[in-house]
PDB file of C-alpha atoms in Angstrom:
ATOM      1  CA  UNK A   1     126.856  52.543 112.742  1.00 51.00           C
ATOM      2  CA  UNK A   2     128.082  50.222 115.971  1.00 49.00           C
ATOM      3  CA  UNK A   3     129.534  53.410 116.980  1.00 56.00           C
ATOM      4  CA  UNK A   4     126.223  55.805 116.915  1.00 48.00           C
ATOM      5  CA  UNK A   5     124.981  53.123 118.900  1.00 48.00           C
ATOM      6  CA  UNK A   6     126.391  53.227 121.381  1.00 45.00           C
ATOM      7  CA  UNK A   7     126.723  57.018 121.784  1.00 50.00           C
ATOM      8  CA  UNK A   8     122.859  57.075 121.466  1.00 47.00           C
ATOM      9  CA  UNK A   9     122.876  54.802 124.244  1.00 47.00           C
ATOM     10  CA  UNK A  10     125.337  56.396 126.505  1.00 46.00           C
ATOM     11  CA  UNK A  11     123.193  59.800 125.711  1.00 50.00           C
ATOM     12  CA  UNK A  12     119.845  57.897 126.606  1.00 48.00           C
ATOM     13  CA  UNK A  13     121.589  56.561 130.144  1.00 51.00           C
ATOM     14  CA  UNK A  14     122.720  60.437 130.675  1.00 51.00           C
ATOM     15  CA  UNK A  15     119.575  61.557 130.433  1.00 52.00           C
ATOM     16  CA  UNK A  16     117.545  58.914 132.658  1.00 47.00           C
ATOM     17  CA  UNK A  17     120.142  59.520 135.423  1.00 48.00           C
ATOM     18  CA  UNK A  18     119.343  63.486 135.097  1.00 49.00           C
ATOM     19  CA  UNK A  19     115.407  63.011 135.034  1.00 49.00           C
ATOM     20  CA  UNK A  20     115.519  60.705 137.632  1.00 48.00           C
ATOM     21  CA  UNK A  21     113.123  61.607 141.147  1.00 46.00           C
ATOM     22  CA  UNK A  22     114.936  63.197 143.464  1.00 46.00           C
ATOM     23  CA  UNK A  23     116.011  61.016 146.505  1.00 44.00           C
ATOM     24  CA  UNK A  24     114.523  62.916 148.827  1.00 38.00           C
ATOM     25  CA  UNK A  25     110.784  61.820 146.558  1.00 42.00           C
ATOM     26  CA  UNK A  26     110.914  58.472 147.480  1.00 37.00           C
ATOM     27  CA  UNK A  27     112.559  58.325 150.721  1.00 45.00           C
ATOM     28  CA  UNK A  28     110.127  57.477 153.581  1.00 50.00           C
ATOM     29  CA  UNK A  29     109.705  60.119 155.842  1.00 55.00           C
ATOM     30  CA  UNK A  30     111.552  61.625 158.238  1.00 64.00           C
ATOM     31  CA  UNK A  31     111.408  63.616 161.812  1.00 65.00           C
ATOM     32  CA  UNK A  32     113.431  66.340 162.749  1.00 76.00           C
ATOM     33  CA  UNK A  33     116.169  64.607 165.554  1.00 73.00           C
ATOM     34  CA  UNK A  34     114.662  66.951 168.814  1.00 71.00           C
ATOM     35  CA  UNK A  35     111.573  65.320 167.365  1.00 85.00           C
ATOM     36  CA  UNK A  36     112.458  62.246 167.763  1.00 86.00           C
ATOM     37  CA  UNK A  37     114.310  62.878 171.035  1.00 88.00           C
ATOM     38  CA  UNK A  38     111.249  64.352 172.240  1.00 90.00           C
ATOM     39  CA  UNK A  39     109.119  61.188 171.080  1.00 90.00           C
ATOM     40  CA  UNK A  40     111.515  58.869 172.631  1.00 90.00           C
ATOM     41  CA  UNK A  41     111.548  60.429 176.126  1.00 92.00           C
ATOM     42  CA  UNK A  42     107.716  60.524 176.097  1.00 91.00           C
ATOM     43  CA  UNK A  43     108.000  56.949 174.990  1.00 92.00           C
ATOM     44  CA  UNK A  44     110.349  55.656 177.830  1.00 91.00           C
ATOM     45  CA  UNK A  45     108.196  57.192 180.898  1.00 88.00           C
ATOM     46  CA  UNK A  46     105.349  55.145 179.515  1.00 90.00           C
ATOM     47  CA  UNK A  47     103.032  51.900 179.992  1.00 89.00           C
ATOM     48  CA  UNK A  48     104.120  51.242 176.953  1.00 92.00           C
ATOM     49  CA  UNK A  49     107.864  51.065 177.594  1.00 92.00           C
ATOM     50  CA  UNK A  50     107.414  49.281 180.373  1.00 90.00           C
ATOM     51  CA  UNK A  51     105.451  46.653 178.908  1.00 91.00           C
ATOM     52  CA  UNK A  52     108.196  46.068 176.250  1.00 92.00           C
ATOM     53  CA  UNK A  53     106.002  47.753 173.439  1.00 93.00           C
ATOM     54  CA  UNK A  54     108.272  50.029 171.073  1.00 92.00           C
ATOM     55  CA  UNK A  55     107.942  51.430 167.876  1.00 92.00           C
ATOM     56  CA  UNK A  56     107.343  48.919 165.524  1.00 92.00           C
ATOM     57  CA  UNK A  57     104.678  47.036 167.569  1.00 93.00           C
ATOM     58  CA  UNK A  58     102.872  50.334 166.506  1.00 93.00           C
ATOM     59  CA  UNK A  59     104.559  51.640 163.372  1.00 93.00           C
ATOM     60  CA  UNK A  60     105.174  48.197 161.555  1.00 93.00           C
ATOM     61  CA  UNK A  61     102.575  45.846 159.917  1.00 91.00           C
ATOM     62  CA  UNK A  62     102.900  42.553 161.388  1.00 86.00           C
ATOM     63  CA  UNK A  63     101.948  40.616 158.304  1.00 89.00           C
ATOM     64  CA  UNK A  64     104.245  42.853 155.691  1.00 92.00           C
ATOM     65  CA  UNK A  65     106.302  44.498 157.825  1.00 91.00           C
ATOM     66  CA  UNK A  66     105.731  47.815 155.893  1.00 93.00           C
ATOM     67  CA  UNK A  67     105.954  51.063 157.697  1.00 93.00           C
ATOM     68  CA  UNK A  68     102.437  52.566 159.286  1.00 93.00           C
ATOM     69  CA  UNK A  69     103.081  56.432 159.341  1.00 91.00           C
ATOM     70  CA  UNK A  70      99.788  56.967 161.143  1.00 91.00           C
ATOM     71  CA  UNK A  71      98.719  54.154 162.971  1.00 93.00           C
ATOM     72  CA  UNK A  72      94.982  53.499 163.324  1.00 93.00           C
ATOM     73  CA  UNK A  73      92.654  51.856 165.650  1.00 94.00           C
ATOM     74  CA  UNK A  74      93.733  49.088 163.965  1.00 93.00           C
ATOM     75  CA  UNK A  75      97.126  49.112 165.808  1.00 93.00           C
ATOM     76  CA  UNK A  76      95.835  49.586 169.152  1.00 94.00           C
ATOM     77  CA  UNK A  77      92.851  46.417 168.411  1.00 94.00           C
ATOM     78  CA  UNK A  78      96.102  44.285 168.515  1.00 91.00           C
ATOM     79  CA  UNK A  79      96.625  44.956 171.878  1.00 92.00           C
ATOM     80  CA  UNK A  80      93.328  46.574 173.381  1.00 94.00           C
ATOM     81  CA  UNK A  81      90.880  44.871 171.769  1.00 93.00           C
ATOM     82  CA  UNK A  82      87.913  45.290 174.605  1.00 94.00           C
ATOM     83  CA  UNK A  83      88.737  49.260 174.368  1.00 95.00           C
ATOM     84  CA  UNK A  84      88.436  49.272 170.799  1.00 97.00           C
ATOM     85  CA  UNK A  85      85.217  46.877 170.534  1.00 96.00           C
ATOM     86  CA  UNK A  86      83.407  49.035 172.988  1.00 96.00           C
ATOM     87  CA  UNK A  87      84.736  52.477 171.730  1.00 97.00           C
ATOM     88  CA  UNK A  88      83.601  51.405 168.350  1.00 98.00           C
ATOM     89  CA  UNK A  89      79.882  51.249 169.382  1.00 97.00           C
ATOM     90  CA  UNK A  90      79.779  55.051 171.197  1.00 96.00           C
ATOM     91  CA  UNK A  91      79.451  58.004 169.437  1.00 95.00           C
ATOM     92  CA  UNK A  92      82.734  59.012 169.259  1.00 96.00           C
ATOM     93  CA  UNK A  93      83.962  55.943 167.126  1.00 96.00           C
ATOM     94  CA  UNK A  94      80.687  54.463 165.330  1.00 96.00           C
ATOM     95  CA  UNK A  95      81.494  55.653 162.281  1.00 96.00           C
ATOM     96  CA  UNK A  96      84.463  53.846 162.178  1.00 96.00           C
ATOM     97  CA  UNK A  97      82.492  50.288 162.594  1.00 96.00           C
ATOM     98  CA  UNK A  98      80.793  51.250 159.509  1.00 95.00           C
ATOM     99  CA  UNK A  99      84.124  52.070 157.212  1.00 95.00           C
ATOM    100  CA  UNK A 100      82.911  55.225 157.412  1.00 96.00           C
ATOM    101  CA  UNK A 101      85.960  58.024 158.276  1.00 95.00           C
ATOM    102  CA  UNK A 102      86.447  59.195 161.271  1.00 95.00           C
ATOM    103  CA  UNK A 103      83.890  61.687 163.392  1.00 95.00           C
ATOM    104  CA  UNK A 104      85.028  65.430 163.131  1.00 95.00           C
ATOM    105  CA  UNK A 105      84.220  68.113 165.830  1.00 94.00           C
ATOM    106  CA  UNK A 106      82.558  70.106 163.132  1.00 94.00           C
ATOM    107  CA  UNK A 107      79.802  67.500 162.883  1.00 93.00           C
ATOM    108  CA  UNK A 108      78.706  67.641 166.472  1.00 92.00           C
ATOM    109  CA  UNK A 109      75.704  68.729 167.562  1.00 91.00           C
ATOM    110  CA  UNK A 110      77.253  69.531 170.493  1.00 93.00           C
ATOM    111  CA  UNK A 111      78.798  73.453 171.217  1.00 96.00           C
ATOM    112  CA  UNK A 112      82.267  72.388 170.332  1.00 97.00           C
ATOM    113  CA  UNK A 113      85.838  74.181 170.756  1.00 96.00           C
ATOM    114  CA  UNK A 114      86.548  76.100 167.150  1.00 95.00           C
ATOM    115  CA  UNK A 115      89.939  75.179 167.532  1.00 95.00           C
ATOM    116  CA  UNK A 116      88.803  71.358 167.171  1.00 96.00           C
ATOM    117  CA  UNK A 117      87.026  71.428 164.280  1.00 94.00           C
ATOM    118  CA  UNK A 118      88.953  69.320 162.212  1.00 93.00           C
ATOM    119  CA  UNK A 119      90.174  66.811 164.943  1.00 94.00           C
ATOM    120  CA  UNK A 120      89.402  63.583 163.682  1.00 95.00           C
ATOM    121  CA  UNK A 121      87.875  60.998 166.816  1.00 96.00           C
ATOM    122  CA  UNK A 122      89.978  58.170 166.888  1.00 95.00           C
ATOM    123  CA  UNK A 123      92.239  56.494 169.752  1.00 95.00           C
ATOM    124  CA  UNK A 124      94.889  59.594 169.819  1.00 92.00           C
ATOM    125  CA  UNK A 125      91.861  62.206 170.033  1.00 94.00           C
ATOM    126  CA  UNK A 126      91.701  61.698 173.449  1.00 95.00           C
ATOM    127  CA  UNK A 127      95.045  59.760 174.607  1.00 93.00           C
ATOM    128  CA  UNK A 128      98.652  61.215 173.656  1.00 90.00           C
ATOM    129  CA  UNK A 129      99.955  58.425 171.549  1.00 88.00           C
ATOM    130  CA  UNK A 130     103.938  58.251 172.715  1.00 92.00           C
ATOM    131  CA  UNK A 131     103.005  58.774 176.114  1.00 89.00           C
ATOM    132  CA  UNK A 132      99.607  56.990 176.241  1.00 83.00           C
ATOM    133  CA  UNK A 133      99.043  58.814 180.037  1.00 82.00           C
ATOM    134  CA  UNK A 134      95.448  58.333 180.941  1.00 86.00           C
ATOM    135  CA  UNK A 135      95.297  60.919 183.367  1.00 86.00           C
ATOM    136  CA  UNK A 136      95.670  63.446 180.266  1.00 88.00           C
ATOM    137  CA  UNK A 137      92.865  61.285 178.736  1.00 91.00           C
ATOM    138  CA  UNK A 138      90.015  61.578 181.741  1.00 92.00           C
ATOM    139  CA  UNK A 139      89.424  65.460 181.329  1.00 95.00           C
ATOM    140  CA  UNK A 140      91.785  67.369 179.797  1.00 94.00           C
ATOM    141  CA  UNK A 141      91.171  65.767 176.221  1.00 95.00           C
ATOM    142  CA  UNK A 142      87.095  66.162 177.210  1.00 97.00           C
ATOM    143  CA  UNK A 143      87.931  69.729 177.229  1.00 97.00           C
ATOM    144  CA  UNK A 144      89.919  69.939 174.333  1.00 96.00           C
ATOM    145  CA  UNK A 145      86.618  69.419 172.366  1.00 97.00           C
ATOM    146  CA  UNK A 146      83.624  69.705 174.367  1.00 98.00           C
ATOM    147  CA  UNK A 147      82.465  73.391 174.878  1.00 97.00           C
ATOM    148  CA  UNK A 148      78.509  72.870 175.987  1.00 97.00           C
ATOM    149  CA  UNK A 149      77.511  74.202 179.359  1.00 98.00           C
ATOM    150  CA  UNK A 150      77.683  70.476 181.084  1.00 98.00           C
ATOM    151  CA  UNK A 151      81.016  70.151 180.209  1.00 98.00           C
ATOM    152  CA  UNK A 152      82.518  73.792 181.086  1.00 98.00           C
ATOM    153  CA  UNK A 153      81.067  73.524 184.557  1.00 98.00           C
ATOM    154  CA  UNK A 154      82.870  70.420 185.881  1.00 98.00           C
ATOM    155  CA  UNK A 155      85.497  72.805 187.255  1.00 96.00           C
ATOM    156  CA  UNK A 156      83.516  74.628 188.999  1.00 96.00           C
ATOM    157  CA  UNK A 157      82.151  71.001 190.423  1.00 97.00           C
ATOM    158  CA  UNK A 158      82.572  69.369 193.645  1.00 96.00           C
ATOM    159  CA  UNK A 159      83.835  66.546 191.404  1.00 96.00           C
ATOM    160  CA  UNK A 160      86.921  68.188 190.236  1.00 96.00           C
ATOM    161  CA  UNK A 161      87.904  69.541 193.533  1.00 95.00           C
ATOM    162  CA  UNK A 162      88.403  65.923 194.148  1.00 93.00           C
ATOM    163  CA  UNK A 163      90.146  65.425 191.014  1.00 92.00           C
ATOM    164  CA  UNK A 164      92.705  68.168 191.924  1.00 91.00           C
ATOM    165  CA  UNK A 165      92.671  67.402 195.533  1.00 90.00           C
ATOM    166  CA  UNK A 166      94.649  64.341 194.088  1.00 86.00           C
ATOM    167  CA  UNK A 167      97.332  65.727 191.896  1.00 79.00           C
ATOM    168  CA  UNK A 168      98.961  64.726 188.473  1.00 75.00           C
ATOM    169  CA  UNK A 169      99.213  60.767 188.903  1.00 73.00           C
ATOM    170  CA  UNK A 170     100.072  58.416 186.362  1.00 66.00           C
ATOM    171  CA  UNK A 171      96.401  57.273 186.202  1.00 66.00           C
ATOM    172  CA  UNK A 172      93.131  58.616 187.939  1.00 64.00           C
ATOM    173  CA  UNK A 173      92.215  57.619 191.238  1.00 75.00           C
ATOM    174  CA  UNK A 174      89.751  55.618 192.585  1.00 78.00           C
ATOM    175  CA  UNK A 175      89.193  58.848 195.106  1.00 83.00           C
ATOM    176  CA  UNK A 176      88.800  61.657 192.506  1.00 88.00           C
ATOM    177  CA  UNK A 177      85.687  61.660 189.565  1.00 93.00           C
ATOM    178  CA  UNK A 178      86.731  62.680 186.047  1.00 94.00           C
ATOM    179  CA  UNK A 179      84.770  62.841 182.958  1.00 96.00           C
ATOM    180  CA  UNK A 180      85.618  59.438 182.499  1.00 94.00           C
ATOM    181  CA  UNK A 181      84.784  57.992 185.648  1.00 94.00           C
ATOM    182  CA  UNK A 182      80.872  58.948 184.685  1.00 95.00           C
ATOM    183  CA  UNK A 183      81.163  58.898 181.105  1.00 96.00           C
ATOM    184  CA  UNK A 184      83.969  55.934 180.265  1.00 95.00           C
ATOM    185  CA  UNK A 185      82.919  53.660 183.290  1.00 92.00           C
ATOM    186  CA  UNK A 186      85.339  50.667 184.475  1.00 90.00           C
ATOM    187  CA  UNK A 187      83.378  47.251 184.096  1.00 89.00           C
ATOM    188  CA  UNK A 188      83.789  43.730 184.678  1.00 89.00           C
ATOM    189  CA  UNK A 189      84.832  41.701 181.346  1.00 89.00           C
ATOM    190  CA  UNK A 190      85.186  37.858 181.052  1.00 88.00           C
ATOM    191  CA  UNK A 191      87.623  36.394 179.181  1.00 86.00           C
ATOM    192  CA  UNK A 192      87.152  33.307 176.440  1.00 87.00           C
ATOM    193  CA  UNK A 193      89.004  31.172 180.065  1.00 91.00           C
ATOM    194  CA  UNK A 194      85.597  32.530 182.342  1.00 90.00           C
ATOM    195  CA  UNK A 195      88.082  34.557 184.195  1.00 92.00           C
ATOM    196  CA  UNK A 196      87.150  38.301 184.718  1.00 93.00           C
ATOM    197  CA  UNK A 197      88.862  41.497 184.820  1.00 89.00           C
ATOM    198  CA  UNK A 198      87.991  44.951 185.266  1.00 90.00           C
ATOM    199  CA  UNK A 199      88.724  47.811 182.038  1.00 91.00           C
ATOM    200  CA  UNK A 200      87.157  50.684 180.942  1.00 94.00           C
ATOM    201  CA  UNK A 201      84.152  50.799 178.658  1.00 95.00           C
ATOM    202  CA  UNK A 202      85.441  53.048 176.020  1.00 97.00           C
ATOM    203  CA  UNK A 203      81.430  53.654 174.361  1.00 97.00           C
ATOM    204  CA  UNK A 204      80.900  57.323 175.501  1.00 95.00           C
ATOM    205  CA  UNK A 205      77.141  56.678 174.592  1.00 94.00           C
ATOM    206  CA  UNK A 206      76.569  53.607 176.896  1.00 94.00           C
ATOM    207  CA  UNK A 207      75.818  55.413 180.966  1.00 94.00           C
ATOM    208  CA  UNK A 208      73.972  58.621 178.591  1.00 92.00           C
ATOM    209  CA  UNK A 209      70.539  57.170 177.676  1.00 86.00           C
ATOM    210  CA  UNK A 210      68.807  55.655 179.366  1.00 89.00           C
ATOM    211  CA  UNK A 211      69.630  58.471 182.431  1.00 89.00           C
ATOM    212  CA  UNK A 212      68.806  55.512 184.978  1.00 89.00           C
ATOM    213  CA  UNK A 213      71.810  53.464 183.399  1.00 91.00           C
ATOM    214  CA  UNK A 214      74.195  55.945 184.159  1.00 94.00           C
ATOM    215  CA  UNK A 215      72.586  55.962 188.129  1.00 95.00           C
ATOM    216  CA  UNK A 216      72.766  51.596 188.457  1.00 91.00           C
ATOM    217  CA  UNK A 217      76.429  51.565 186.276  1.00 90.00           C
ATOM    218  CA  UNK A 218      78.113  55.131 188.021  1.00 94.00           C
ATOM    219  CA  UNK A 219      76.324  57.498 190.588  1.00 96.00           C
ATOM    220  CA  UNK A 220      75.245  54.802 192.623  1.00 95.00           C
ATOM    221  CA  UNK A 221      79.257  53.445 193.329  1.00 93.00           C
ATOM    222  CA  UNK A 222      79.360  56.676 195.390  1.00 94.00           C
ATOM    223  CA  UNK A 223      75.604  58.006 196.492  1.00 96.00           C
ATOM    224  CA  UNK A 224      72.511  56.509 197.705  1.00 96.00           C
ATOM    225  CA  UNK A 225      69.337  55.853 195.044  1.00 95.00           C
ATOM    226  CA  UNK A 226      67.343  59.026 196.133  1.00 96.00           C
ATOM    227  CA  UNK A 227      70.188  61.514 195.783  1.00 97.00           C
ATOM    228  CA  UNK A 228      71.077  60.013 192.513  1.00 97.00           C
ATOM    229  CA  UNK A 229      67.583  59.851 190.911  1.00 97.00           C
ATOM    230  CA  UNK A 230      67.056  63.467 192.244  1.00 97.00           C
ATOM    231  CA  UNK A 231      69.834  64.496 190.505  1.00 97.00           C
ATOM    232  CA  UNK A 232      70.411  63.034 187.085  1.00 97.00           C
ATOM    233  CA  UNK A 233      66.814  64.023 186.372  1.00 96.00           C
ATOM    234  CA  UNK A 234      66.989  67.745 186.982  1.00 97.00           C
ATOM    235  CA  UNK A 235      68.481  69.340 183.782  1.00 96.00           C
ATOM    236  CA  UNK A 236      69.365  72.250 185.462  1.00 97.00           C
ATOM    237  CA  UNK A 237      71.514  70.395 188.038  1.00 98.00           C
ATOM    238  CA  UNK A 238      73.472  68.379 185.040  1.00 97.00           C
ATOM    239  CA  UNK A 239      74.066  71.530 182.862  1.00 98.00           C
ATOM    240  CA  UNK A 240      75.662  72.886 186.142  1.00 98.00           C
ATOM    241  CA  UNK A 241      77.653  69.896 186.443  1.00 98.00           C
ATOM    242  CA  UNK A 242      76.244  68.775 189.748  1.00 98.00           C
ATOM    243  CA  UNK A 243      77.584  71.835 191.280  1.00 96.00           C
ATOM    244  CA  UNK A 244      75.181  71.467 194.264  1.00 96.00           C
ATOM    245  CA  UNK A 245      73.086  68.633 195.973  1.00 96.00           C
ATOM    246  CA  UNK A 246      69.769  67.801 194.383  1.00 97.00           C
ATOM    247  CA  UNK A 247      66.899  69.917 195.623  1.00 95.00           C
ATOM    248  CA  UNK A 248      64.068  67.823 193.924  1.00 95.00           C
ATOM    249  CA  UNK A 249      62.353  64.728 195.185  1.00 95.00           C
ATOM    250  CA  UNK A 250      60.813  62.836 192.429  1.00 95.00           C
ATOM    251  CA  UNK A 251      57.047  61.975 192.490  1.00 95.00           C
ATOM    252  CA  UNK A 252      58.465  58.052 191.795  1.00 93.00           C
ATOM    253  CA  UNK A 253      60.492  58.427 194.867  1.00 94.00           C
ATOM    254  CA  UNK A 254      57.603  59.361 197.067  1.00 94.00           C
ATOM    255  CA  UNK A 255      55.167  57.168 196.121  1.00 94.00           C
ATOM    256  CA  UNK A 256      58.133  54.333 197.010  1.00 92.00           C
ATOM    257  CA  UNK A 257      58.429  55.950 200.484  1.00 92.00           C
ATOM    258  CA  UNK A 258      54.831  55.662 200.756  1.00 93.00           C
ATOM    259  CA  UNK A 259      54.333  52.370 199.760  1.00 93.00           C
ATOM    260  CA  UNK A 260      57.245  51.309 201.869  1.00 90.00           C
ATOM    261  CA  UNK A 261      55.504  52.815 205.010  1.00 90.00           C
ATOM    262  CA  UNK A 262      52.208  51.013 204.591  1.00 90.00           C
ATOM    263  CA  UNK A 263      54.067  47.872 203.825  1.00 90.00           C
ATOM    264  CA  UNK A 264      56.012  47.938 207.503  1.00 89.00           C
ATOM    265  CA  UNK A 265      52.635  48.872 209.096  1.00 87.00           C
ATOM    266  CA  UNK A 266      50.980  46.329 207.869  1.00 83.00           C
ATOM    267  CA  UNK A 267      53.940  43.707 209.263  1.00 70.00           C
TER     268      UNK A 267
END
């Protein structure tokens, strides 16, 4: 009887080992190594490198230390919180506030890229997340999605021939207008000391409506109040992407010009 026992047991531990999952089943998982190589070298040319951030800052839960495959906006808040607070409340990333999933490109209203469809609007929709290059991020990703007539026209623009005028840079600058420059504006933000500092407001909704916010908070940084008035209020002008100056002159505007003549007359 001992014996049978212990036969039926070495049987039983046979057959567990046999039926057991396949190592390659619960291994995490993996890249292929030019991958990985290609990752890394991205990696090492960027902010990130250079600002001692590496893989796990990204990849590894602080608190558990278990692997993130696909890190969220929850990685980046660690670091960027003001991007993430203020991308949070645009369009692009409400949904998210409201642990709701992401935004897709097929819900637009928007004419959007068919290609994009399924591209879910979260921090790497719009910036590469190995190399994190923001020049990539102030109109290429834009055009990645964005197919309406507004958008499509910018190259045609006498803000892009700035744009190119300046090259591939490491950033955008302060000489050339992007998508972002109008649409993801740099502001001043205080921090909890009462010092300030100037980032980019990440809430794509924020210079769009009102129109006049997008004049006081953008156009105005480069043109005078007429020009700017004139031309964020002709439709035509923004669905050609400001191709041209403004040809208008708003009723507003005149009766300000008129006023302000009978007011020096009368000093």
């Amino acid at each position: 009887m001992k014996q049978l026992m212990v036969l039926f047991l070495v049987l039983l531990a046979a057959m567990l080992w046999f039926i057991r999952p396949a190592k390659s089943q619960v291994s995490q998982p993996t890249l292929e190594k030019a991958t990985l190589e290609e990752i890394n070298q991205l990696w090492k040319e960027s902010a990130h490198a250079l600002n001692g951030v590496n893989c796990s800052s990204c990849h590894q839960n602080r608190k558990t230390k278990a692997l993130i495959t696909k890190p969220t906006h929850d990685s980046c808040q660690s670091c960027h919180p003001q991007a993430v607070d203020t991308f949070l409340l645009g369009k692009h990333g409400i949904r998210l506030l409201e642990d709701l999933p992401p935004l897709t490109i097929a819900l637009a209203h928007l004419p959007m890229q068919v290609s994009a469809q399924n591209k879910l609007m979260n921090c790497n929709a719009c910036h590469n997340v190995h190399s994190v290059n923001t020049y990539q991020a102030a109109v290429n990703s834009c055009l990645t999605c964005h197919q309406d007539a507004h958008s499509l026209n910018y190259k045609y623009s006498p803000h892009a021939q700035l744009f190119q005028a300046e090259g591939i840079l490491p950033r955008p600058s302060s000489k050339s207008v992007t998508c972002a420059t109008c649409h993801l504006p740099r502001h001043k933000f205080e921090r909890p000391d009462g010092t300030t500092w100037v980032g980019v407001n990440h809430n794509n909704t924020f210079t769009l409506k009102p129109r006049d916010r997008m004049v006081k908070d953008v156009c105005m940084n480069c043109h005078g109040l007429e020009f700017s008035y004139n031309s964020i209020f002709d439709d035509e002008l923004v669905k050609a992407n400001f191709n041209k100056p403004p040809t208008q002159d708003l009723e507003t505007l005149k009766m300000i010009r008129v006023l302000e003549k009978k007011r020096s007359n009368n000093s």
